[in-house]
XYZ file of C-alpha atoms in Angstrom:
706
model
C 0.122 0.350 0.039
C 1.155 3.411 -1.109
C 2.146 5.815 2.228
C -0.427 8.280 3.170
C 0.854 11.612 2.029
C -0.490 14.387 4.409
C 0.557 17.749 4.515
C 3.983 18.873 6.182
C 4.690 20.227 9.434
C 5.812 23.642 7.629
C 2.474 23.591 5.257
C 0.191 23.094 8.335
C 1.762 25.987 10.279
C 1.210 27.920 6.372
C -2.375 26.648 6.333
C -3.277 27.479 10.338
C -1.838 30.945 10.025
C -3.673 32.261 6.680
C -6.700 30.677 8.068
C -6.393 32.652 11.132
C -6.341 35.634 9.162
C -9.257 34.893 6.748
C -11.013 34.342 9.750
C -10.121 37.345 11.535
C -11.185 39.246 8.305
C -14.569 40.999 8.864
C -14.269 42.493 5.805
C -14.290 39.333 3.294
C -16.889 36.078 3.012
C -15.269 32.515 3.867
C -14.212 31.132 0.821
C -15.476 28.032 1.449
C -18.841 29.362 3.155
C -19.154 31.586 0.067
C -18.780 27.806 -2.213
C -21.362 26.312 -0.169
C -23.290 29.612 -0.554
C -23.236 28.699 -4.709
C -23.699 24.769 -4.358
C -27.080 25.970 -2.187
C -28.058 28.136 -5.601
C -27.597 25.162 -7.616
C -30.068 23.203 -5.604
C -32.349 25.584 -5.462
C -32.558 25.741 -9.287
C -33.285 21.873 -8.739
C -36.826 23.026 -6.650
C -37.511 25.923 -9.084
C -41.140 24.797 -10.312
C -40.514 26.995 -13.702
C -37.541 24.030 -14.637
C -38.679 21.270 -16.299
C -39.158 18.048 -14.052
C -35.880 15.988 -15.519
C -33.946 19.268 -15.453
C -34.600 19.493 -11.734
C -33.384 15.990 -11.631
C -30.040 17.194 -13.429
C -29.621 19.583 -11.303
C -29.788 17.477 -8.039
C -26.870 15.655 -9.327
C -24.871 18.263 -10.468
C -25.572 19.602 -6.778
C -24.067 16.323 -5.395
C -21.419 16.292 -7.384
C -20.133 19.681 -6.586
C -20.945 18.682 -3.069
C -18.406 15.676 -4.083
C -15.704 18.283 -5.093
C -16.074 20.694 -2.243
C -14.929 17.988 0.063
C -12.387 16.465 -1.813
C -10.476 19.582 -2.532
C -11.326 21.693 0.161
C -12.959 19.975 3.570
C -9.305 18.611 4.984
C -8.391 22.235 5.710
C -11.554 22.693 7.383
C -10.868 19.454 9.274
C -7.461 19.988 10.102
C -7.741 23.442 11.871
C -11.125 21.914 13.493
C -9.970 18.819 14.863
C -6.360 20.166 15.926
C -6.871 23.793 16.860
C -9.616 23.572 19.558
C -11.012 26.802 20.211
C -9.351 28.672 17.543
C -11.374 31.265 15.299
C -11.220 28.538 12.569
C -12.967 26.249 14.767
C -16.191 28.156 14.554
C -15.726 27.619 10.543
C -16.379 23.856 10.544
C -19.435 24.614 13.507
C -20.851 26.588 10.064
C -19.814 24.049 7.986
C -21.482 21.033 9.191
C -25.246 22.054 9.877
C -24.981 23.940 6.328
C -23.943 21.090 4.706
C -26.375 18.525 6.675
C -29.211 21.061 6.230
C -28.557 21.653 2.079
C -29.046 17.187 1.680
C -32.037 17.722 3.668
C -33.556 19.923 1.466
C -32.353 17.663 -1.642
C -33.886 14.598 -0.171
C -36.890 16.480 0.531
C -37.004 17.801 -2.755
C -36.265 14.050 -4.647
C -39.616 12.879 -2.537
C -41.529 16.052 -4.197
C -40.096 15.052 -8.017
C -40.896 11.470 -7.131
C -44.615 12.435 -6.939
C -44.573 14.818 -9.502
C -43.148 12.517 -12.063
C -44.988 9.187 -11.243
C -48.132 11.595 -12.540
C -45.860 11.986 -15.854
C -45.829 8.359 -15.746
C -41.755 7.959 -14.603
C -42.495 5.924 -11.313
C -38.641 5.747 -9.157
C -39.780 2.916 -6.708
C -38.539 1.185 -3.702
C -37.929 -2.722 -3.929
C -40.908 -3.053 -1.375
C -43.303 -1.119 -4.051
C -42.578 -3.305 -6.534
C -45.423 -6.093 -7.901
C -44.631 -9.758 -7.249
C -43.962 -10.191 -11.532
C -41.056 -6.988 -11.325
C -39.382 -8.660 -8.493
C -38.895 -11.679 -9.983
C -38.026 -10.174 -13.448
C -35.455 -8.274 -11.243
C -34.496 -10.952 -9.326
C -33.293 -12.772 -12.603
C -31.381 -9.769 -13.709
C -29.640 -10.000 -10.407
C -28.775 -13.524 -10.731
C -28.169 -13.550 -14.308
C -26.052 -10.443 -14.389
C -25.115 -8.689 -11.285
C -24.642 -12.149 -8.704
C -21.711 -13.387 -10.438
C -19.783 -9.990 -10.014
C -20.351 -9.138 -6.330
C -17.930 -10.466 -4.013
C -18.906 -9.785 0.215
C -16.113 -9.344 2.306
C -16.409 -10.444 6.093
C -14.155 -9.054 9.054
C -12.803 -11.626 11.068
C -8.950 -11.935 12.624
C -7.989 -13.340 9.220
C -9.806 -10.692 6.727
C -8.779 -6.990 7.281
C -11.401 -4.439 7.228
C -11.069 -3.631 3.068
C -9.943 -1.002 1.193
C -12.844 1.467 0.626
C -12.511 3.706 -2.609
C -13.754 7.139 -2.558
C -17.232 7.971 -3.761
C -18.001 4.130 -4.142
C -21.210 2.700 -3.203
C -21.149 -0.111 -0.772
C -23.156 -1.724 1.961
C -22.421 -2.314 5.170
C -23.926 -5.513 6.553
C -24.386 -7.085 10.426
C -24.489 -10.339 10.422
C -25.294 -13.129 13.146
C -24.453 -17.018 13.071
C -27.424 -19.247 14.191
C -27.032 -19.755 17.743
C -24.522 -16.978 18.183
C -24.399 -13.765 19.693
C -21.691 -12.574 18.071
C -21.606 -9.866 15.460
C -19.869 -10.193 12.414
C -19.467 -7.053 9.744
C -19.486 -7.648 6.072
C -19.479 -5.243 3.078
C -20.743 -5.306 -0.072
C -19.180 -2.836 -3.000
C -21.132 -1.837 -5.636
C -19.204 -1.881 -8.859
C -19.782 1.548 -10.913
C -20.266 -0.027 -14.378
C -23.529 -1.409 -13.605
C -26.484 1.393 -14.352
C -27.713 2.821 -11.030
C -31.516 2.561 -11.697
C -33.143 -0.440 -13.886
C -36.178 -0.426 -15.585
C -38.723 -3.268 -14.282
C -42.136 -2.663 -16.593
C -42.544 -0.394 -18.996
C -46.120 0.269 -20.893
C -47.013 0.952 -24.545
C -48.447 4.477 -23.689
C -44.740 5.092 -22.373
C -45.377 4.583 -18.465
C -42.376 3.040 -17.024
C -41.328 2.045 -13.405
C -37.465 2.015 -11.877
C -35.711 0.727 -9.254
C -32.222 1.062 -8.201
C -29.611 -0.859 -7.949
C -28.792 -1.207 -4.202
C -32.973 -2.010 -3.751
C -32.257 -4.840 -6.175
C -29.226 -6.250 -4.446
C -30.797 -5.072 -0.641
C -33.698 -7.220 -1.854
C -31.528 -10.450 -2.716
C -28.833 -10.123 0.073
C -29.810 -13.001 1.407
C -28.568 -14.945 -1.183
C -24.967 -14.062 -0.418
C -24.989 -15.224 2.997
C -27.333 -18.580 2.967
C -28.147 -19.678 6.614
C -26.769 -16.937 8.719
C -28.879 -13.851 9.887
C -28.867 -10.305 8.645
C -29.412 -8.219 11.438
C -28.952 -4.782 9.745
C -28.151 -3.731 6.148
C -26.757 0.324 5.869
C -26.042 2.041 2.686
C -22.860 4.055 2.771
C -20.100 5.717 0.951
C -17.097 7.482 1.571
C -14.994 10.535 0.189
C -11.439 10.898 0.621
C -9.283 14.028 0.307
C -7.505 14.485 -2.969
C -5.355 17.297 -1.907
C -2.259 15.157 -1.808
C 0.667 17.296 -1.033
C 3.419 17.060 -4.209
C 7.299 17.961 -4.641
C 6.725 20.947 -6.331
C 9.978 21.296 -7.802
C 9.665 17.722 -8.517
C 12.865 16.535 -8.070
C 11.882 13.235 -6.602
C 10.726 12.283 -9.380
C 12.277 11.604 -13.419
C 9.674 13.987 -14.751
C 6.494 15.277 -14.207
C 4.775 12.942 -16.202
C 6.140 10.141 -13.544
C 5.235 12.775 -10.426
C 1.569 13.157 -11.616
C 0.848 9.679 -12.281
C 2.241 8.861 -8.587
C -0.052 11.175 -7.302
C -3.130 9.774 -8.683
C -2.303 6.718 -7.356
C -1.567 8.369 -3.931
C -5.015 9.688 -3.667
C -6.709 6.380 -3.552
C -5.312 6.544 -0.093
C -5.863 10.298 1.030
C -7.970 10.830 4.195
C -11.423 10.049 4.535
C -13.062 13.414 5.042
C -16.709 12.235 4.652
C -18.952 9.214 5.452
C -22.556 9.367 4.326
C -25.141 7.012 4.681
C -28.805 5.822 4.052
C -31.247 4.924 7.049
C -31.917 3.308 9.211
C -28.787 3.987 10.731
C -27.273 0.861 13.036
C -25.140 2.434 15.604
C -23.147 -0.795 15.301
C -22.431 -0.443 12.213
C -21.807 3.294 12.092
C -19.370 3.036 15.117
C -17.288 0.280 13.230
C -17.225 2.001 10.165
C -16.077 5.286 12.256
C -13.205 3.781 14.205
C -12.104 1.179 10.859
C -11.686 4.926 8.439
C -10.657 6.720 11.375
C -13.064 9.570 11.077
C -15.214 11.609 13.461
C -18.764 12.863 14.431
C -17.928 16.181 11.906
C -17.617 13.847 8.859
C -20.468 11.646 9.438
C -23.897 12.789 7.088
C -27.143 11.185 7.299
C -28.522 11.285 3.891
C -32.409 10.715 2.945
C -34.423 9.694 0.013
C -30.619 8.165 -1.965
C -27.174 7.810 -1.196
C -25.987 9.414 -4.514
C -27.887 12.265 -6.054
C -25.861 11.931 -9.268
C -27.225 8.467 -10.216
C -30.286 10.414 -11.143
C -28.502 10.771 -14.283
C -29.647 7.197 -15.100
C -33.456 8.482 -15.126
C -32.851 11.810 -16.581
C -32.175 9.979 -20.185
C -35.053 9.026 -20.261
C -36.243 9.981 -23.736
C -39.275 12.570 -22.926
C -38.006 16.356 -24.665
C -41.428 17.581 -23.016
C -40.002 16.921 -19.498
C -36.428 18.666 -20.641
C -35.257 22.272 -21.563
C -36.448 23.100 -25.162
C -33.088 22.576 -27.103
C -31.911 25.975 -29.265
C -31.154 26.073 -32.132
C -27.515 27.017 -32.371
C -26.336 29.815 -35.280
C -22.785 30.015 -36.870
C -20.691 33.109 -36.110
C -22.251 35.983 -38.887
C -18.667 36.393 -40.274
C -18.129 32.532 -40.558
C -21.360 31.892 -42.207
C -20.804 31.935 -45.694
C -18.939 29.411 -47.871
C -15.400 30.833 -47.507
C -12.107 29.633 -46.519
C -12.061 30.053 -43.215
C -8.566 31.660 -42.617
C -9.630 34.058 -45.178
C -12.472 35.019 -42.573
C -10.070 35.373 -40.179
C -7.623 37.500 -42.060
C -10.066 40.136 -43.213
C -11.031 41.123 -39.708
C -11.439 39.559 -35.950
C -14.433 37.177 -34.752
C -15.571 37.240 -30.948
C -17.143 33.763 -30.465
C -19.507 33.007 -27.881
C -20.839 29.696 -27.185
C -22.775 27.864 -27.007
C -25.426 30.926 -28.533
C -22.365 30.229 -31.615
C -21.514 27.089 -32.307
C -18.607 25.871 -31.441
C -18.289 23.392 -34.229
C -18.774 25.743 -37.180
C -15.870 28.095 -35.781
C -13.322 26.399 -33.422
C -13.345 23.377 -34.234
C -13.516 24.205 -38.466
C -10.737 26.167 -37.413
C -8.615 23.885 -36.152
C -9.594 20.741 -38.633
C -9.033 23.769 -41.475
C -5.500 23.487 -40.095
C -5.194 19.936 -39.958
C -6.397 19.450 -43.353
C -4.866 22.235 -45.026
C -1.521 21.068 -47.179
C -0.488 25.043 -46.798
C -0.471 24.912 -42.900
C 2.989 24.423 -41.662
C 2.664 23.782 -38.053
C -0.333 23.693 -34.883
C 0.521 24.448 -31.501
C -2.512 24.225 -28.914
C -2.743 24.639 -25.083
C -4.987 21.248 -23.482
C -6.512 21.293 -20.566
C -9.398 19.459 -20.714
C -10.793 17.471 -23.791
C -13.781 15.221 -24.058
C -13.323 11.514 -23.384
C -13.767 10.950 -27.394
C -10.966 13.290 -28.161
C -11.947 14.767 -31.659
C -9.802 16.992 -31.590
C -6.624 14.794 -30.453
C -7.104 12.618 -32.776
C -7.212 15.331 -35.852
C -3.833 16.492 -34.020
C -2.552 13.240 -34.599
C -3.488 13.096 -38.537
C -1.692 16.619 -38.719
C 1.036 15.006 -37.318
C 0.983 11.815 -39.372
C 0.647 13.860 -42.723
C 3.882 15.539 -41.845
C 2.813 18.950 -40.130
C 4.738 20.296 -37.197
C 2.370 19.890 -34.343
C 2.542 20.958 -30.881
C 0.894 20.163 -27.713
C 0.911 21.331 -24.315
C -0.894 18.791 -22.185
C -1.820 20.130 -18.853
C -1.122 16.982 -16.432
C -2.271 19.115 -13.526
C -5.771 19.454 -14.563
C -7.597 18.317 -11.554
C -9.768 15.051 -11.927
C -8.409 14.878 -15.278
C -4.950 13.922 -14.726
C -5.306 10.045 -16.074
C -7.296 11.374 -18.937
C -4.696 13.099 -20.489
C -1.658 11.518 -19.474
C -3.749 8.996 -21.909
C -3.911 11.573 -24.358
C -0.335 12.755 -24.155
C 1.008 9.096 -24.617
C -0.949 9.229 -27.615
C -0.300 12.445 -29.404
C 3.864 11.293 -28.444
C 3.296 8.314 -29.936
C 1.926 9.715 -33.189
C 4.939 12.558 -33.735
C 3.384 15.195 -31.737
C 5.926 17.320 -29.871
C 4.360 16.561 -26.702
C 5.064 19.385 -23.178
C 3.630 18.430 -19.445
C 3.245 21.969 -18.487
C 5.660 23.809 -15.993
C 6.652 21.937 -12.681
C 5.069 24.301 -9.817
C 2.568 25.938 -12.265
C -0.427 24.843 -14.185
C -1.094 25.761 -17.770
C -4.303 26.696 -18.202
C -4.628 29.284 -20.494
C -6.725 28.191 -23.818
C -4.650 28.956 -26.916
C -4.786 27.551 -30.555
C -2.029 28.639 -33.103
C -1.655 27.847 -36.981
C 1.143 29.315 -39.368
C 0.176 28.970 -42.733
C 2.092 29.367 -46.368
C 0.291 32.439 -48.145
C 2.373 32.421 -51.265
C 5.244 33.566 -50.485
C 4.602 34.593 -46.938
C 4.006 33.163 -43.802
C 0.987 33.791 -41.608
C -0.304 32.865 -38.474
C -3.583 32.577 -36.995
C -4.853 32.016 -33.920
C -7.574 31.014 -31.352
C -7.580 32.760 -27.533
C -10.515 31.369 -25.163
C -11.977 31.076 -21.844
C -13.304 27.674 -22.257
C -11.783 24.638 -22.898
C -11.291 22.629 -26.557
C -13.846 20.477 -25.666
C -17.058 20.048 -28.109
C -19.201 18.355 -25.306
C -18.691 20.457 -22.848
C -18.870 23.572 -25.456
C -22.782 22.347 -25.468
C -23.756 23.843 -21.990
C -20.598 25.987 -21.118
C -20.488 29.699 -21.403
C -17.805 30.420 -22.714
C -16.342 33.640 -25.180
C -13.133 33.307 -27.788
C -11.245 35.539 -30.155
C -10.308 33.954 -33.634
C -7.579 36.432 -35.306
C -4.467 37.036 -37.398
C -3.481 40.209 -35.775
C 0.391 40.438 -36.302
C 0.882 41.991 -32.519
C -1.240 39.626 -31.418
C 0.222 36.260 -33.066
C 3.752 37.584 -32.365
C 2.672 37.348 -28.728
C 1.185 34.001 -28.748
C 4.737 32.643 -30.454
C 6.471 34.563 -27.681
C 3.799 32.970 -25.495
C 4.438 29.116 -26.660
C 8.658 29.896 -26.511
C 8.033 30.681 -22.879
C 6.018 27.411 -22.240
C 8.064 24.927 -24.337
C 11.440 26.369 -24.130
C 11.401 28.281 -20.789
C 12.166 31.449 -22.340
C 12.097 34.619 -19.820
C 9.897 36.739 -21.844
C 7.744 38.934 -19.368
C 6.279 41.421 -21.757
C 4.136 41.290 -24.401
C 2.793 43.711 -26.837
C -0.823 42.706 -26.204
C -1.423 40.286 -24.538
C -1.448 39.622 -20.449
C 0.200 36.809 -19.282
C 0.011 35.340 -15.730
C 2.380 34.448 -13.572
C 4.332 38.004 -14.852
C 1.682 40.193 -15.376
C -1.827 39.801 -14.665
C -2.238 40.211 -11.413
C 0.039 43.717 -11.301
C -2.479 44.416 -14.774
C -5.693 44.064 -12.868
C -4.476 46.503 -9.956
C -3.048 49.032 -11.919
C -6.232 48.813 -14.044
C -8.126 49.211 -11.170
C -6.298 52.228 -9.702
C -6.549 53.751 -13.128
C -10.232 53.788 -12.460
C -10.219 54.698 -9.248
C -7.746 57.866 -10.534
C -10.430 58.477 -13.281
C -13.301 58.796 -11.123
C -11.248 61.357 -8.531
C -10.323 63.213 -11.569
C -14.062 63.796 -12.602
C -13.651 61.153 -15.371
C -16.070 58.454 -16.800
C -15.327 55.511 -14.474
C -16.951 51.763 -14.019
C -15.793 48.365 -13.760
C -17.635 45.430 -15.019
C -16.085 42.285 -14.375
C -17.575 38.529 -15.185
C -15.588 35.591 -13.891
C -16.847 32.107 -11.918
C -14.676 33.088 -8.711
C -13.202 36.568 -7.470
C -11.170 35.236 -4.093
C -7.710 37.534 -4.323
C -7.219 39.612 -1.205
C -5.525 42.340 -2.994
C -7.864 42.858 -5.624
C -10.843 42.445 -2.912
C -8.950 45.319 -1.306
C -8.324 47.337 -4.599
C -12.072 47.227 -5.679
C -12.821 48.161 -2.327
C -10.674 51.445 -2.461
C -12.208 52.215 -6.244
C -15.550 51.591 -4.707
C -14.812 54.410 -2.091
C -14.041 57.045 -4.419
C -16.881 56.542 -6.567
C -16.117 53.935 -8.811
C -19.178 52.131 -10.207
C -18.197 48.505 -9.858
C -20.355 45.548 -11.365
C -19.366 42.044 -10.542
C -20.971 39.320 -12.075
C -19.589 36.052 -9.793
C -20.859 32.631 -10.713
C -18.994 30.565 -7.303
C -16.848 31.982 -5.530
C -17.206 35.467 -3.999
C -15.434 37.044 -1.009
C -16.049 40.562 -1.538
C -19.133 42.296 0.638
C -21.258 44.752 -1.989
C -23.327 47.469 -0.161
C -21.365 47.955 2.998
C -21.319 51.687 4.054
C -18.312 53.558 3.333
C -16.263 50.649 2.058
C -18.552 49.348 -0.951
C -21.363 51.300 -1.341
C -20.769 51.163 -5.483
C -19.835 47.667 -5.515
C -23.183 45.266 -6.760
C -22.699 41.520 -6.912
C -25.005 39.097 -8.546
C -24.370 35.109 -9.796
C -26.045 33.366 -12.627
C -27.336 30.034 -12.220
C -29.042 28.710 -15.671
C -29.670 26.024 -17.613
C -26.061 26.068 -18.832
C -23.129 26.940 -16.458
C -21.371 30.388 -16.634
C -17.822 29.835 -17.725
C -16.804 33.255 -19.471
C -14.312 35.564 -18.350
C -15.077 39.204 -18.850
C -12.769 42.165 -17.489
C -14.334 45.995 -18.152
C -12.674 48.738 -17.676
C -14.541 52.711 -18.693
C -10.740 54.054 -18.967
C -12.251 57.834 -19.031
C -13.903 57.446 -22.430
C -17.490 59.026 -22.720
C -18.506 56.403 -24.934
C -18.427 53.512 -22.927
C -17.883 50.881 -25.708
C -14.476 53.016 -26.180
C -13.585 51.418 -22.984
C -11.072 48.788 -22.501
C -12.415 45.115 -22.979
C -10.793 41.744 -22.348
C -11.900 37.688 -22.599
C -9.440 35.790 -20.512
C -8.828 31.968 -18.901
C -8.671 33.664 -15.320
C -10.136 34.180 -12.323
C -9.459 36.324 -9.500
C -8.287 33.781 -7.386
C -4.651 33.812 -6.055
C -3.942 30.779 -7.843
C -4.777 32.059 -11.181
C -2.738 34.948 -10.582
C 0.419 33.442 -8.952
C 0.713 29.661 -9.399
C -0.414 29.784 -13.194
C 0.130 30.504 -16.527
C -3.382 32.504 -17.697
C -3.825 34.952 -20.192
C -5.733 37.765 -20.775
C -7.041 38.488 -24.652
C -8.015 42.626 -25.328
C -10.778 42.935 -27.715
C -10.421 45.946 -30.223
C -12.066 45.203 -33.085
C -14.619 47.979 -33.292
C -17.643 45.697 -34.108
C -16.538 42.779 -31.886
C -16.208 45.182 -29.079
C -20.009 46.480 -29.553
C -20.864 43.137 -29.231
C -18.946 42.784 -26.566
C -20.469 45.736 -24.586
C -24.197 44.194 -25.506
C -23.284 40.926 -23.627
C -22.351 42.788 -20.587
C -25.873 45.224 -20.769
C -27.892 41.670 -21.368
C -26.053 40.362 -18.120
C -26.821 43.812 -16.117
C -30.174 43.721 -17.283
C -32.571 45.291 -14.655
C -35.096 42.768 -16.105
C -32.459 39.250 -16.399
C -33.184 36.769 -13.343
C -30.707 36.893 -11.188
C -29.058 35.978 -7.193
C -27.801 39.496 -5.863
C -25.229 39.270 -3.208
C -26.528 40.256 0.050
C -23.339 42.225 2.760
C -23.500 38.685 4.925
C -22.492 36.636 2.242
C -26.377 35.118 1.276
C -27.757 35.541 -1.995
C -31.519 36.996 -2.952
C -33.020 35.876 -6.039
C -34.830 38.386 -8.097
C -37.905 36.817 -8.785
C -39.630 39.489 -9.806
C -37.209 39.632 -12.974
C -38.625 37.507 -16.084
C -36.452 36.672 -18.475
C -33.463 34.153 -17.807
C -30.255 35.859 -19.072
C -29.596 32.837 -21.546
C -32.822 33.160 -22.930
C -31.874 36.926 -23.588
C -28.502 35.910 -25.034
C -29.762 33.469 -27.184
C -32.273 35.701 -28.593
C -29.896 38.272 -29.125
C -27.698 35.960 -31.394
C -30.768 34.288 -33.199
C -31.086 37.888 -34.467
C -28.119 39.019 -35.062
C -26.680 35.960 -37.036
C -28.459 34.257 -39.976
C -27.463 30.521 -40.544
C -28.553 27.949 -38.535
C -26.674 24.826 -37.767
C -27.379 21.816 -35.512
C -29.130 21.662 -32.403
C -27.746 21.848 -28.892
């Protein structure tokens, strides 16, 4: 077994000092509590009667998936402080988190029971084993005996059989057994493999009605078949979550390569400390105490669930083909500049093209650009950064074809993309085997910028083309993440892209760029100077305004700079989807700051940064799209990119989008000074519907469905 890698004493000391400082800073909202508030807003989507029924199930699944990530990535810090620094300021945080999280899961369970009733009225019945007819039980028992029973292995614990390793997020049954004529109890664990469907259809009718039962119920209903002649005293479904934040050697000197280091880290995670135990009632004290002892956990780590053990399993029900119970599909449009039957390089060479996905089709813009570069015999070289891509790897397969055809192909594959490490290691090996030049990133930094670059021979000259975006090169997530990108052939930008790749692949010391703003060298200082300039403009009586749209705002220095700008009269609008540690609307401190969050049918993912810069016409202000959120990690520990939008037509579109997000008639969640949020219920139009209508009116050619 791999040795468990816990944070070093030095790391723990840093964590305690940092956490104490943050806990004492009453001017900023706690980061983790802010993230939990976001997950609460996601849960509210599942409870919203205006959202179609099956979509509400999907939001329950998203909610639980988000909570899983919260515990895997963040909970170990609060847990360590709670257990090791009793009475400290930071202990209060855990005392707030535990009941808040429990209340969210209780609410989710209540909503699932409510949705079961409503889905039943629509002919979709989610049942318990006891609710099945005898015929249905016979059918499911046959499925169990033929397909499930041969695969499962009960593991009982005694002197010769130690307590088994429990994998993170794996569903299990904890079983209390008793031998006949004996008072001694035996613990047994039955792991439920992930490759089985989580729900089975036990019957259906010609009219479309269907009846479903969970895999856990099927197994529990047939549990005696594993333990003939033994008494089953209690059964308790459970699962655990382990910490995945395993400390790595940041300079990589322990390992022969970054690839080796990341591969080992992925293996080490299997043995991360347990930070959460979830179980379904009825609670059995003997089983629960045994699990807590063996897993080395405490009361603060234990969460009783209701209705279901794993809400992400509801994805199986969501797949039911009932279009009337899902969001209406929106036809995507092709960006107007690309909608004519022209060579895409000709289109880009004429002007910069601003893209906004999924309102404008990813496949007819970004994918077409990459495929054109792969297939065009005049393209000499292709360079890309790959952070997350889809499992099918359509873009990666295209790059492999390009390398096999003799093109120079360079790929930065970020092995440290959280939760995607194994996928990226696989693709990196395939790209390298095909002859691509593969770089694994920079030790100590995570490469998070999104860039695709092509060098093309045109007559006797060489011309470069680039795509710079806010989102990943992933054709699947591009359908339900909102992101912006820029296609450009401008020499000042493409020369910067060349320098950027030389920094990433050749470790050049380039730190100044003509147009692009790059982290970790420039980005934080750029934001601080831009905010300071808006404050100076306000003092001088010039027009001043800041609009920021991103996923998270947490960097302490940026928050302090925004407070100072607000205090001299700068109007600041922040559209922050998730974590936001700033407190808006506080007298003197932040009276000119407004914060809203948009949670809609698609995940808001674009990062937009606007500074009015003293201009009377707001469209003349400075506009940027970027890969970075305003978090310490993005600004100092990652390779990130901010791209200016300078084409006048693109700037008008960009500002139109900001106006939609800030329109008084758009549905948002408005942040209160205490860090809670209030839904603007009187507002009637979802922002994404308004943006779809905007692009539908602006563009002419429709292609495909979302």
